[in-house]
Coordinates of C-alpha atoms in Angstrom, one line a residue:
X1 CA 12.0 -23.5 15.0
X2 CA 13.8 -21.0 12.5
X3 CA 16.3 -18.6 14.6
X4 CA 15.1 -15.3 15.6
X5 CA 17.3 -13.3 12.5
X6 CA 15.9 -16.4 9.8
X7 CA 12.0 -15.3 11.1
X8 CA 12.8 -11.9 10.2
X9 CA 14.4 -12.5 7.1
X10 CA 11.5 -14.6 6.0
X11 CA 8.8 -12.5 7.0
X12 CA 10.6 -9.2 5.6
X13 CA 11.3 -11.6 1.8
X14 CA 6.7 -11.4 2.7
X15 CA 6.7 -8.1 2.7
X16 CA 8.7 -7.9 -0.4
X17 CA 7.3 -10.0 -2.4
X18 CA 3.9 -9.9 -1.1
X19 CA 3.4 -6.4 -1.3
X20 CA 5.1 -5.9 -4.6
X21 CA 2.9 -8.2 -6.0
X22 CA -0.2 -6.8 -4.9
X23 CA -0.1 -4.2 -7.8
X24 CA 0.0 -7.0 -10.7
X25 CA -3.2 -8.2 -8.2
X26 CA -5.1 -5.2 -8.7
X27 CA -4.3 -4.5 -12.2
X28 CA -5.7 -8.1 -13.3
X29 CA -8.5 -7.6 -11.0
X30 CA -9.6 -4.4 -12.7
X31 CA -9.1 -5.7 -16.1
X32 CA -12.3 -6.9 -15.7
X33 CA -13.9 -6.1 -11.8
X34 CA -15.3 -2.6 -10.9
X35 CA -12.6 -0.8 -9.0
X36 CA -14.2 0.6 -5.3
X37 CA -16.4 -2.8 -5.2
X38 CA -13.5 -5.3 -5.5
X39 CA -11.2 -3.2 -3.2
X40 CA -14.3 -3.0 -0.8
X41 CA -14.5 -6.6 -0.8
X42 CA -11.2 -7.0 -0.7
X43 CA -10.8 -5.3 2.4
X44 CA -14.3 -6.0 4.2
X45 CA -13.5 -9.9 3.8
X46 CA -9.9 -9.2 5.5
X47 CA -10.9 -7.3 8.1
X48 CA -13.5 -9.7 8.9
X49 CA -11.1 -12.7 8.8
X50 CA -8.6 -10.8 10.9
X51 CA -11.1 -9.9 13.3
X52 CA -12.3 -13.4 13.7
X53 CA -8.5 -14.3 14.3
X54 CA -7.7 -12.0 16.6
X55 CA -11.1 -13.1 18.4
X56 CA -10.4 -16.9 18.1
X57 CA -7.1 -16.2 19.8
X58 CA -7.1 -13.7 21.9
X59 CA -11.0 -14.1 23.1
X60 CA -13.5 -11.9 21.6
X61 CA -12.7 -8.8 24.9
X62 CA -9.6 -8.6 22.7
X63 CA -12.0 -6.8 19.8
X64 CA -13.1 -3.9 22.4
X65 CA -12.1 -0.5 22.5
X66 CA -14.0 2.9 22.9
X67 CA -16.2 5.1 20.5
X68 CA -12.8 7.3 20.3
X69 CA -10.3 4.5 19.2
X70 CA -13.3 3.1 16.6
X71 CA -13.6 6.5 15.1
X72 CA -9.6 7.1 15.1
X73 CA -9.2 3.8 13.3
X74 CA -12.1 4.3 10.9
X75 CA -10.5 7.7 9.6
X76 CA -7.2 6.1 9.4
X77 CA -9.0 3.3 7.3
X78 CA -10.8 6.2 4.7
X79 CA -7.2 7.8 4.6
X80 CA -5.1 4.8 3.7
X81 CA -7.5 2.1 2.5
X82 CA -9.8 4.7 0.9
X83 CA -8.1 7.1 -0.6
X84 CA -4.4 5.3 -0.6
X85 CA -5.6 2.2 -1.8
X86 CA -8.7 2.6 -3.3
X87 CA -7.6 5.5 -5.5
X88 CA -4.6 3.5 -7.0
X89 CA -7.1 0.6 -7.6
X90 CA -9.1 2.8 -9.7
X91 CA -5.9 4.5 -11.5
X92 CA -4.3 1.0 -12.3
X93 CA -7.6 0.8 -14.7
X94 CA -5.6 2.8 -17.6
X95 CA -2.3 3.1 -15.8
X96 CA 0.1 0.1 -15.7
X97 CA 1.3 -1.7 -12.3
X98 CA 4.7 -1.1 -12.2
X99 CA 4.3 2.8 -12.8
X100 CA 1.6 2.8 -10.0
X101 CA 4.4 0.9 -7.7
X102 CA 7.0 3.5 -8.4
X103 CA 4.4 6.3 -8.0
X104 CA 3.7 5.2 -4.8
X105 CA 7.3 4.8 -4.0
X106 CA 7.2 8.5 -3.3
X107 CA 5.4 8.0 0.0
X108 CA 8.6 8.7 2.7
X109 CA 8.8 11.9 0.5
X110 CA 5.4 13.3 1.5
X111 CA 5.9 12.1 4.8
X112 CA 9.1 14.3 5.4
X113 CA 7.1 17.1 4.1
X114 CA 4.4 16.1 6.6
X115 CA 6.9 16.0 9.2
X116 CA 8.5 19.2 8.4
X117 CA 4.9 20.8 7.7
X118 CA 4.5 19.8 11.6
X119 CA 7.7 21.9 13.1
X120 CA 10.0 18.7 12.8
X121 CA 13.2 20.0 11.1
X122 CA 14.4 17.5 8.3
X123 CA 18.1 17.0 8.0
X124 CA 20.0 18.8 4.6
X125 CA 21.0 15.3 3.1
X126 CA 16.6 14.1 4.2
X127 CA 15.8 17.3 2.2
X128 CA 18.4 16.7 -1.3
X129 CA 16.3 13.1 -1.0
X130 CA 12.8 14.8 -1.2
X131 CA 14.3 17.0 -4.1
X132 CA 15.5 14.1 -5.9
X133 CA 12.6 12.0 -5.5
X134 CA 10.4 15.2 -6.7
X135 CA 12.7 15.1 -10.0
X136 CA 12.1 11.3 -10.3
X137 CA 7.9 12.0 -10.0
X138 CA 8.3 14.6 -12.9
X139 CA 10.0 11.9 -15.5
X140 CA 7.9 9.5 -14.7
X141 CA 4.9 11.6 -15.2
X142 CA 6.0 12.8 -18.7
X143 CA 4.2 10.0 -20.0
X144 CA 1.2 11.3 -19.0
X145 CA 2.1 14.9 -20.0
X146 CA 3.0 13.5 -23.5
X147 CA -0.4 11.8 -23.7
X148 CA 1.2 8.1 -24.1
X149 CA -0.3 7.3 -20.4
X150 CA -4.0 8.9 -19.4
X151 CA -2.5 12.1 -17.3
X152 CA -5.7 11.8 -14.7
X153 CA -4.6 7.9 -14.0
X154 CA -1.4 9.5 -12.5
X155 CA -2.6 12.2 -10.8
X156 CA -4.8 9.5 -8.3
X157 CA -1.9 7.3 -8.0
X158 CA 0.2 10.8 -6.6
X159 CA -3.0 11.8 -4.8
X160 CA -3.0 7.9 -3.7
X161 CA 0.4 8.3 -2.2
X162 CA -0.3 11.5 -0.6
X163 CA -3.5 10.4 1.3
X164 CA -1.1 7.1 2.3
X165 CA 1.3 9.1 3.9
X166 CA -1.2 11.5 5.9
X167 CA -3.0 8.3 7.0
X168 CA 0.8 6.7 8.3
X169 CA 1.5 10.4 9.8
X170 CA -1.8 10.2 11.8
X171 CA -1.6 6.9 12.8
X172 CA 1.0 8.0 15.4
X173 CA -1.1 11.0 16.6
X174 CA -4.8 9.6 17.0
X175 CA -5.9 7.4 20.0
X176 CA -6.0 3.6 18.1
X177 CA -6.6 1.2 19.7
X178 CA -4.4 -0.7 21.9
X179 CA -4.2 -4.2 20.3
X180 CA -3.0 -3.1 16.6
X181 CA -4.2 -5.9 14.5
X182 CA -7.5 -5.3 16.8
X183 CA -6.8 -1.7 14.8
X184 CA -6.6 -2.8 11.8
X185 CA -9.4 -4.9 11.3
X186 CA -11.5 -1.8 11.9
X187 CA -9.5 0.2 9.6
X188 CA -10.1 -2.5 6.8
X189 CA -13.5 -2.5 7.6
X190 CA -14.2 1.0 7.5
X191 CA -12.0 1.5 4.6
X192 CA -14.3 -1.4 2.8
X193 CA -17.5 -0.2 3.7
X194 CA -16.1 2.9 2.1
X195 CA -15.0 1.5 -1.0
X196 CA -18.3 -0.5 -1.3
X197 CA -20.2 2.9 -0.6
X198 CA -18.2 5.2 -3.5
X199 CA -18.8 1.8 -6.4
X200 CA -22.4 2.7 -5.4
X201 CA -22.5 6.5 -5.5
X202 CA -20.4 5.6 -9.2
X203 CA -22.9 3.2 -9.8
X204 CA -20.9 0.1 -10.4
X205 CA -24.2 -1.9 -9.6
X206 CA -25.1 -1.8 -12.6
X207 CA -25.2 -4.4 -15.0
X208 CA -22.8 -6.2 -12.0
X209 CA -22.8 -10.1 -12.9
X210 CA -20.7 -12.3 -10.7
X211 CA -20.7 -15.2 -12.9
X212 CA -19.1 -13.5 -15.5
X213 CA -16.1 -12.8 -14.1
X214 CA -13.2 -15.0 -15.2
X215 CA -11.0 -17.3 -13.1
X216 CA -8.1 -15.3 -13.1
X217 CA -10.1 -12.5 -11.5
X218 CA -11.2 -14.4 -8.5
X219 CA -7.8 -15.8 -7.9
X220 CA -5.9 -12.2 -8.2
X221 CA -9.4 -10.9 -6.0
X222 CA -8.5 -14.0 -3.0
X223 CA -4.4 -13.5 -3.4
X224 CA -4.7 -9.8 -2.4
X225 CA -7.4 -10.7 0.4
X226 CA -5.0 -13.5 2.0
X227 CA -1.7 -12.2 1.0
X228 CA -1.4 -8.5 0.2
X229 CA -4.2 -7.7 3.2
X230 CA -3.5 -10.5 5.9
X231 CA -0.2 -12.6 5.5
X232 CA 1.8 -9.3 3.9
X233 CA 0.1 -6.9 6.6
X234 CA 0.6 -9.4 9.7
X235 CA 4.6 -9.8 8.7
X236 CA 4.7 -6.1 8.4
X237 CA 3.3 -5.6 12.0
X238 CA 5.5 -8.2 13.8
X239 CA 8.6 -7.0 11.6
X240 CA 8.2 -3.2 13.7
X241 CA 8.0 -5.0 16.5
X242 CA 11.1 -7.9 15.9
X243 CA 13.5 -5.7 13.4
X244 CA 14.8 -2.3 13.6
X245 CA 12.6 0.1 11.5
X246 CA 15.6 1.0 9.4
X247 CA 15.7 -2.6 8.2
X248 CA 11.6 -2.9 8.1
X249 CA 11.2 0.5 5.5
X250 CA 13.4 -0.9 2.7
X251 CA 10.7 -2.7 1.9
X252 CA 9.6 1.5 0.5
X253 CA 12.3 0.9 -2.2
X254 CA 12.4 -3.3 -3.4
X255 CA 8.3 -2.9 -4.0
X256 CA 8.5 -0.9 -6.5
X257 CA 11.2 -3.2 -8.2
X258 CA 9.6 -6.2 -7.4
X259 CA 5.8 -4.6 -8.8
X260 CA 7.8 -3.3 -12.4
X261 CA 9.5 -6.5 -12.3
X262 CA 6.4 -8.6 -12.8
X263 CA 4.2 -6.3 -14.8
X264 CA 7.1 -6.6 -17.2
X265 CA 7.1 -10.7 -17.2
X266 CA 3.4 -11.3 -16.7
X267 CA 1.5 -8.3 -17.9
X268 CA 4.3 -7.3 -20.6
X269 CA 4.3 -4.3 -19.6
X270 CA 6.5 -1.8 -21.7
X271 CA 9.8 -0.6 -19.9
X272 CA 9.8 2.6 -21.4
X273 CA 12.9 5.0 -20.4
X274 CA 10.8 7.7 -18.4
X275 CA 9.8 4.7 -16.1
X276 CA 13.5 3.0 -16.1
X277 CA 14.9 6.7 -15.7
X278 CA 12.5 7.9 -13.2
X279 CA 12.4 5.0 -11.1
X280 CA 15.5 4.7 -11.1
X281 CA 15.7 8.3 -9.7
X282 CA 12.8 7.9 -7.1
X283 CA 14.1 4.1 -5.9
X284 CA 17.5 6.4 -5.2
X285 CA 16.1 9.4 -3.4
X286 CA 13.6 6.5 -1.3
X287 CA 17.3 5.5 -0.2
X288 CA 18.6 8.6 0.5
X289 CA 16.3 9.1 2.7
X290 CA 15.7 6.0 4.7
X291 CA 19.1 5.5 5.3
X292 CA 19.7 9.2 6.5
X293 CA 16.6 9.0 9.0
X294 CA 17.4 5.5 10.3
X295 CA 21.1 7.6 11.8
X296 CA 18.5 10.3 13.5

């Protein structure tokens, strides 16, 4: 058996990788899949699979919890999995993967804000991060201000981010329940029946034809089902138990590197200077302020 340090050092490369290259995913799933039904798949079949794990070996008394803990999971679910993820799905139609990476990048941003909206008191140098970030979200939305990105495709992917970092702030005020993979099986589920529910109210049934769908689609579809929503998630909640979280959140600042990194070589995406510049910037601040709360 690996040492305990090589375990976390592999499952925190996981979450690296992984969940860096769930953006190329969803951007080659949408080339050609609606948005809210493939993410609703996406996360319904996860949530069942991990439910049937967590049932298979823990017993199926390991599934329970009360009408409170449901409902608190089920709104943590809508926040991140609906709006967090779902909304970047349907941005990454018109706006390229590694911008929607760096985007979301700005998440321990909003969260400081969150904190500080709460009475916590952010430190000066926590602050100067936030500031910088802010300066690397306004170059790398001049693209969209300039008209050579769709301007509406990054406004979801900052609303995305935002709605991410409410649902990670709640998570540590509702009643979940006890078991956390338990948790987040009815978060995915929730958050899929969602997604599934807005594709209908946008009518993405129509015209839907499975068989026409190409190969690539399917496989990007079953990588972010296994990968980005069970192996990437699972590594992720046995790092915060196994690592310190300082060494668990810079994952928050190699995704985004990791995500532009392939759009570039796979998707060929252009590496324009607001996104080099700005990313650059919010990849900083992302450091700045991780390593200044990890001394708190």
């Amino acid at each position: 058996m690996p040492t305990s340090t090589t375990r976390v050092w592999i499952a925190l490369a996981l979450v690296y990788v992984v969940w860096g290259s769930t953006y190329l995913g969803i951007r080659i799933v949408v080339e050609t899949m609606p948005p809210f039904f493939s993410a609703g798949a996406r996360f319904l079949t996860a949530g069942a699979l991990l439910a049937g794990i967590v049932a298979w070996r823990r017993g199926p008394a390991a599934l329970k919890a009360t009408r409170a803990q449901v409902a608190s999971a089920a709104l943590v679910g809508l926040l991140l999995i609906l709006g967090g993820n779902g909304l970047v799905v349907l941005a990454e139609t018109t706006v390229p993967s590694g911008l929607a990476a760096l985007l979301v990048a700005a998440v321990p941003m909003w969260l400081v804000l969150l904190r500080a909206g709460s009475g916590d008191r952010p430190s000066p140098r926590t602050l100067t991060g936030v500031l910088l970030g802010l300066g690397g979200l306004a170059v790398l939305t001049s693209p969209g201000l300039g008209g050579e990105i769709e301007l509406g495709g990054v406004l979801l992917v900052l609303c995305a981010s935002v709605l991410w970092a409410l649902g990670s702030f709640s998570t540590g005020k509702l009643n979940l329940p006890a078991d956390p993979f338990t948790g987040s099986a009815y978060q995915m589920l929730a958050g899929g029946a969602a997604g599934i529910l807005v594709g209908l109210c946008r009518g993405e049934q129509h015209g839907l034809d499975l068989t026409s769908y190409p190969t690539t689609a399917w496989l990007a579809l079953g990588y972010l089902v296994l990968f980005g929503s069970l192996v990437g998630f699972t590594a992720y909640v046995w790092l915060l138990r196994a690592a310190p979280l300082s060494l668990v959140a810079t994952y928050a600042y190699v995704n985004p590197v990791v995500a532009v990194a392939l759009g570039w070589l796979i998707l060929d995406e252009a590496l324009t200077w607001p996104i080099l510049l700005g990313g650059a910037i919010v990849v900083a601040a992302v450091c700045v302020i991780v390593s200044t709360e990890r001394r708190t």
